[in-house]
Amino acid sequence: MISNERLKALLAEENLTCVLSDGNRLIKSRERGVKPLIGFIESGKSFKGFTAADKVVGKAAALLYALMGVSSLYASVISEGALTVCKSFGISVEYGTLTQNIINRRGDGFCPMEQAVADISDPQTAFNAVKEKLKNLS
């Protein structure tokens, strides 16, 4: 049985961006941002009841985790908006650092994914908005 503590350790030890487990299997990613979550959702596999550990969780990622049906989440860094989303969808949360907002990679503004879901509270709508934003950024 893989523990939440083990998932947290794997994030750092293997320099992962996120890792998920159903207690037996591990699913790891080094892809940045919300891309791995989009891929997990598009795979059609069920992640209901999984535990996740993630480096940075903003509102967009939290809504995607809610859509995936994860039951618990550890975030090294989490935004206040993401924490609110997790609570409203019954996802138990542990975190290292709580921040007001997630900043973009250049450090000069808000994360574009956060902007994409600023006025969204429905996970499926958020998924569509994030996919659209990713398409426009590439």
PDB file of C-alpha atoms in Angstrom:
ATOM      1  CA  MET A   1       0.000   0.000   0.000  1.00  0.00           C
ATOM      2  CA  ILE A   2       1.469   3.359  -1.074  1.00  0.00           C
ATOM      3  CA  SER A   3       1.028   6.071   1.563  1.00  0.00           C
ATOM      4  CA  ASN A   4       0.408   9.787   1.133  1.00  0.00           C
ATOM      5  CA  GLU A   5       3.787  10.383   2.772  1.00  0.00           C
ATOM      6  CA  ARG A   6       5.434   8.223   0.104  1.00  0.00           C
ATOM      7  CA  LEU A   7       3.775  10.272  -2.662  1.00  0.00           C
ATOM      8  CA  LYS A   8       5.050  13.491  -1.075  1.00  0.00           C
ATOM      9  CA  ALA A   9       8.563  12.033  -0.879  1.00  0.00           C
ATOM     10  CA  LEU A  10       8.463  10.872  -4.514  1.00  0.00           C
ATOM     11  CA  LEU A  11       7.669  14.411  -5.701  1.00  0.00           C
ATOM     12  CA  ALA A  12      11.002  15.624  -4.363  1.00  0.00           C
ATOM     13  CA  GLU A  13      13.131  12.490  -4.786  1.00  0.00           C
ATOM     14  CA  GLU A  14      12.278  11.999  -8.461  1.00  0.00           C
ATOM     15  CA  ASN A  15      11.743  15.667  -9.323  1.00  0.00           C
ATOM     16  CA  LEU A  16       8.166  14.974 -10.440  1.00  0.00           C
ATOM     17  CA  THR A  17       5.497  17.575 -11.088  1.00  0.00           C
ATOM     18  CA  CYS A  18       2.729  15.249  -9.940  1.00  0.00           C
ATOM     19  CA  VAL A  19       2.189  11.683  -8.824  1.00  0.00           C
ATOM     20  CA  LEU A  20      -1.071   9.801  -8.293  1.00  0.00           C
ATOM     21  CA  SER A  21      -1.868   6.525  -6.613  1.00  0.00           C
ATOM     22  CA  ASP A  22      -4.856   4.314  -5.920  1.00  0.00           C
ATOM     23  CA  GLY A  23      -2.883   2.688  -3.100  1.00  0.00           C
ATOM     24  CA  ASN A  24      -1.244   0.106  -5.343  1.00  0.00           C
ATOM     25  CA  ARG A  25      -0.324   1.689  -8.670  1.00  0.00           C
ATOM     26  CA  LEU A  26       1.737   4.848  -9.197  1.00  0.00           C
ATOM     27  CA  ILE A  27       1.253   7.272 -12.054  1.00  0.00           C
ATOM     28  CA  LYS A  28       4.065   9.820 -12.363  1.00  0.00           C
ATOM     29  CA  SER A  29       4.621  12.907 -14.484  1.00  0.00           C
ATOM     30  CA  ARG A  30       7.322  15.483 -15.061  1.00  0.00           C
ATOM     31  CA  GLU A  31       5.208  17.515 -17.478  1.00  0.00           C
ATOM     32  CA  ARG A  32       4.746  21.094 -16.330  1.00  0.00           C
ATOM     33  CA  GLY A  33       1.567  22.918 -15.465  1.00  0.00           C
ATOM     34  CA  VAL A  34      -1.828  21.322 -15.986  1.00  0.00           C
ATOM     35  CA  LYS A  35      -0.772  19.291 -19.056  1.00  0.00           C
ATOM     36  CA  PRO A  36      -0.465  15.975 -17.209  1.00  0.00           C
ATOM     37  CA  LEU A  37      -3.932  16.428 -15.684  1.00  0.00           C
ATOM     38  CA  ILE A  38      -5.445  17.125 -19.105  1.00  0.00           C
ATOM     39  CA  GLY A  39      -3.749  13.950 -20.373  1.00  0.00           C
ATOM     40  CA  PHE A  40      -5.060  11.879 -17.456  1.00  0.00           C
ATOM     41  CA  ILE A  41      -8.618  13.111 -18.067  1.00  0.00           C
ATOM     42  CA  GLU A  42      -8.397  12.542 -21.826  1.00  0.00           C
ATOM     43  CA  SER A  43      -7.106   8.984 -21.251  1.00  0.00           C
ATOM     44  CA  GLY A  44     -10.625   8.018 -20.176  1.00  0.00           C
ATOM     45  CA  LYS A  45      -9.250   6.114 -17.186  1.00  0.00           C
ATOM     46  CA  SER A  46     -10.923   6.464 -13.806  1.00  0.00           C
ATOM     47  CA  PHE A  47      -9.028   8.287 -11.086  1.00  0.00           C
ATOM     48  CA  LYS A  48     -11.928   8.253  -8.640  1.00  0.00           C
ATOM     49  CA  GLY A  49     -10.640   7.844  -5.100  1.00  0.00           C
ATOM     50  CA  PHE A  50      -6.988   8.347  -6.044  1.00  0.00           C
ATOM     51  CA  THR A  51      -4.548  10.322  -3.914  1.00  0.00           C
ATOM     52  CA  ALA A  52      -2.426  12.939  -5.663  1.00  0.00           C
ATOM     53  CA  ALA A  53       0.702  14.894  -4.821  1.00  0.00           C
ATOM     54  CA  ASP A  54       1.538  17.942  -6.927  1.00  0.00           C
ATOM     55  CA  LYS A  55       4.182  20.673  -6.871  1.00  0.00           C
ATOM     56  CA  VAL A  56       1.867  23.620  -7.601  1.00  0.00           C
ATOM     57  CA  VAL A  57      -1.928  23.581  -7.424  1.00  0.00           C
ATOM     58  CA  GLY A  58      -3.904  26.614  -8.477  1.00  0.00           C
ATOM     59  CA  LYS A  59      -7.632  26.857  -9.031  1.00  0.00           C
ATOM     60  CA  ALA A  60      -7.358  25.382 -12.546  1.00  0.00           C
ATOM     61  CA  ALA A  61      -5.522  22.270 -11.328  1.00  0.00           C
ATOM     62  CA  ALA A  62      -7.887  21.911  -8.357  1.00  0.00           C
ATOM     63  CA  LEU A  63     -10.902  21.942 -10.687  1.00  0.00           C
ATOM     64  CA  LEU A  64      -9.211  19.313 -12.885  1.00  0.00           C
ATOM     65  CA  TYR A  65      -8.488  17.144  -9.845  1.00  0.00           C
ATOM     66  CA  ALA A  66     -12.164  17.510  -8.881  1.00  0.00           C
ATOM     67  CA  LEU A  67     -13.175  16.391 -12.392  1.00  0.00           C
ATOM     68  CA  MET A  68     -10.857  13.382 -12.020  1.00  0.00           C
ATOM     69  CA  GLY A  69     -12.513  12.480  -8.716  1.00  0.00           C
ATOM     70  CA  VAL A  70      -9.380  12.363  -6.565  1.00  0.00           C
ATOM     71  CA  SER A  71     -10.157  12.041  -2.872  1.00  0.00           C
ATOM     72  CA  SER A  72      -7.048  13.597  -1.373  1.00  0.00           C
ATOM     73  CA  LEU A  73      -4.294  15.915  -2.490  1.00  0.00           C
ATOM     74  CA  TYR A  74      -0.945  17.146  -1.259  1.00  0.00           C
ATOM     75  CA  ALA A  75       0.376  20.357  -2.829  1.00  0.00           C
ATOM     76  CA  SER A  76       3.830  21.765  -2.167  1.00  0.00           C
ATOM     77  CA  VAL A  77       2.277  25.147  -3.067  1.00  0.00           C
ATOM     78  CA  ILE A  78      -1.468  25.800  -3.239  1.00  0.00           C
ATOM     79  CA  SER A  79      -3.473  28.936  -3.947  1.00  0.00           C
ATOM     80  CA  GLU A  80      -6.338  30.140  -1.800  1.00  0.00           C
ATOM     81  CA  GLY A  81      -8.693  29.604  -4.758  1.00  0.00           C
ATOM     82  CA  ALA A  82      -7.532  26.007  -5.131  1.00  0.00           C
ATOM     83  CA  LEU A  83      -8.051  25.349  -1.434  1.00  0.00           C
ATOM     84  CA  THR A  84     -11.622  26.646  -1.708  1.00  0.00           C
ATOM     85  CA  VAL A  85     -12.289  24.393  -4.725  1.00  0.00           C
ATOM     86  CA  CYS A  86     -10.909  21.332  -2.932  1.00  0.00           C
ATOM     87  CA  LYS A  87     -13.070  21.977   0.108  1.00  0.00           C
ATOM     88  CA  SER A  88     -16.193  22.467  -2.002  1.00  0.00           C
ATOM     89  CA  PHE A  89     -15.604  19.137  -3.827  1.00  0.00           C
ATOM     90  CA  GLY A  90     -14.699  17.166  -0.699  1.00  0.00           C
ATOM     91  CA  ILE A  91     -11.037  16.674  -1.572  1.00  0.00           C
ATOM     92  CA  SER A  92      -8.952  16.449   1.601  1.00  0.00           C
ATOM     93  CA  VAL A  93      -5.891  18.662   1.306  1.00  0.00           C
ATOM     94  CA  GLU A  94      -2.449  18.967   2.833  1.00  0.00           C
ATOM     95  CA  TYR A  95      -0.004  21.594   1.652  1.00  0.00           C
ATOM     96  CA  GLY A  96       3.387  23.106   2.246  1.00  0.00           C
ATOM     97  CA  THR A  97       2.784  26.749   1.300  1.00  0.00           C
ATOM     98  CA  LEU A  98      -0.497  28.624   0.903  1.00  0.00           C
ATOM     99  CA  THR A  99      -0.342  31.557  -1.507  1.00  0.00           C
ATOM    100  CA  GLN A 100      -2.895  34.093  -2.655  1.00  0.00           C
ATOM    101  CA  ASN A 101      -2.313  33.477  -6.374  1.00  0.00           C
ATOM    102  CA  ILE A 102      -0.271  31.358  -8.736  1.00  0.00           C
ATOM    103  CA  ILE A 103       2.140  33.488 -10.753  1.00  0.00           C
ATOM    104  CA  ASN A 104       3.140  32.842 -14.376  1.00  0.00           C
ATOM    105  CA  ARG A 105       6.522  31.331 -15.235  1.00  0.00           C
ATOM    106  CA  ARG A 106       8.017  34.729 -16.090  1.00  0.00           C
ATOM    107  CA  GLY A 107       7.025  35.988 -12.644  1.00  0.00           C
ATOM    108  CA  ASP A 108       5.354  39.118 -14.005  1.00  0.00           C
ATOM    109  CA  GLY A 109       1.651  38.307 -13.749  1.00  0.00           C
ATOM    110  CA  PHE A 110      -0.975  35.705 -12.975  1.00  0.00           C
ATOM    111  CA  CYS A 111      -0.785  32.183 -14.362  1.00  0.00           C
ATOM    112  CA  PRO A 112      -2.751  32.006 -17.642  1.00  0.00           C
ATOM    113  CA  MET A 113      -4.559  28.861 -16.455  1.00  0.00           C
ATOM    114  CA  GLU A 114      -5.732  30.736 -13.360  1.00  0.00           C
ATOM    115  CA  GLN A 115      -7.006  33.545 -15.592  1.00  0.00           C
ATOM    116  CA  ALA A 116      -8.835  30.992 -17.759  1.00  0.00           C
ATOM    117  CA  VAL A 117     -10.842  29.658 -14.795  1.00  0.00           C
ATOM    118  CA  ALA A 118     -11.151  32.861 -12.739  1.00  0.00           C
ATOM    119  CA  ASP A 119     -14.957  32.937 -13.027  1.00  0.00           C
ATOM    120  CA  ILE A 120     -15.517  29.176 -13.337  1.00  0.00           C
ATOM    121  CA  SER A 121     -16.595  26.808 -10.571  1.00  0.00           C
ATOM    122  CA  ASP A 122     -17.682  23.779 -12.631  1.00  0.00           C
ATOM    123  CA  PRO A 123     -14.926  21.198 -13.282  1.00  0.00           C
ATOM    124  CA  GLN A 124     -16.075  20.253 -16.800  1.00  0.00           C
ATOM    125  CA  THR A 125     -16.342  23.911 -17.827  1.00  0.00           C
ATOM    126  CA  ALA A 126     -12.865  24.477 -16.364  1.00  0.00           C
ATOM    127  CA  PHE A 127     -11.483  21.526 -18.365  1.00  0.00           C
ATOM    128  CA  ASN A 128     -12.854  23.041 -21.586  1.00  0.00           C
ATOM    129  CA  ALA A 129     -11.523  26.525 -20.724  1.00  0.00           C
ATOM    130  CA  VAL A 130      -8.056  25.198 -19.850  1.00  0.00           C
ATOM    131  CA  LYS A 131      -7.853  23.145 -23.074  1.00  0.00           C
ATOM    132  CA  GLU A 132      -8.830  26.226 -25.076  1.00  0.00           C
ATOM    133  CA  LYS A 133      -6.224  28.359 -23.278  1.00  0.00           C
ATOM    134  CA  LEU A 134      -3.502  25.754 -23.865  1.00  0.00           C
ATOM    135  CA  LYS A 135      -4.390  25.646 -27.574  1.00  0.00           C
ATOM    136  CA  ASN A 136      -4.105  29.440 -27.784  1.00  0.00           C
ATOM    137  CA  LEU A 137      -0.752  29.489 -25.973  1.00  0.00           C
ATOM    138  CA  SER A 138       0.932  26.974 -28.271  1.00  0.00           C
TER     139      SER A 138
END
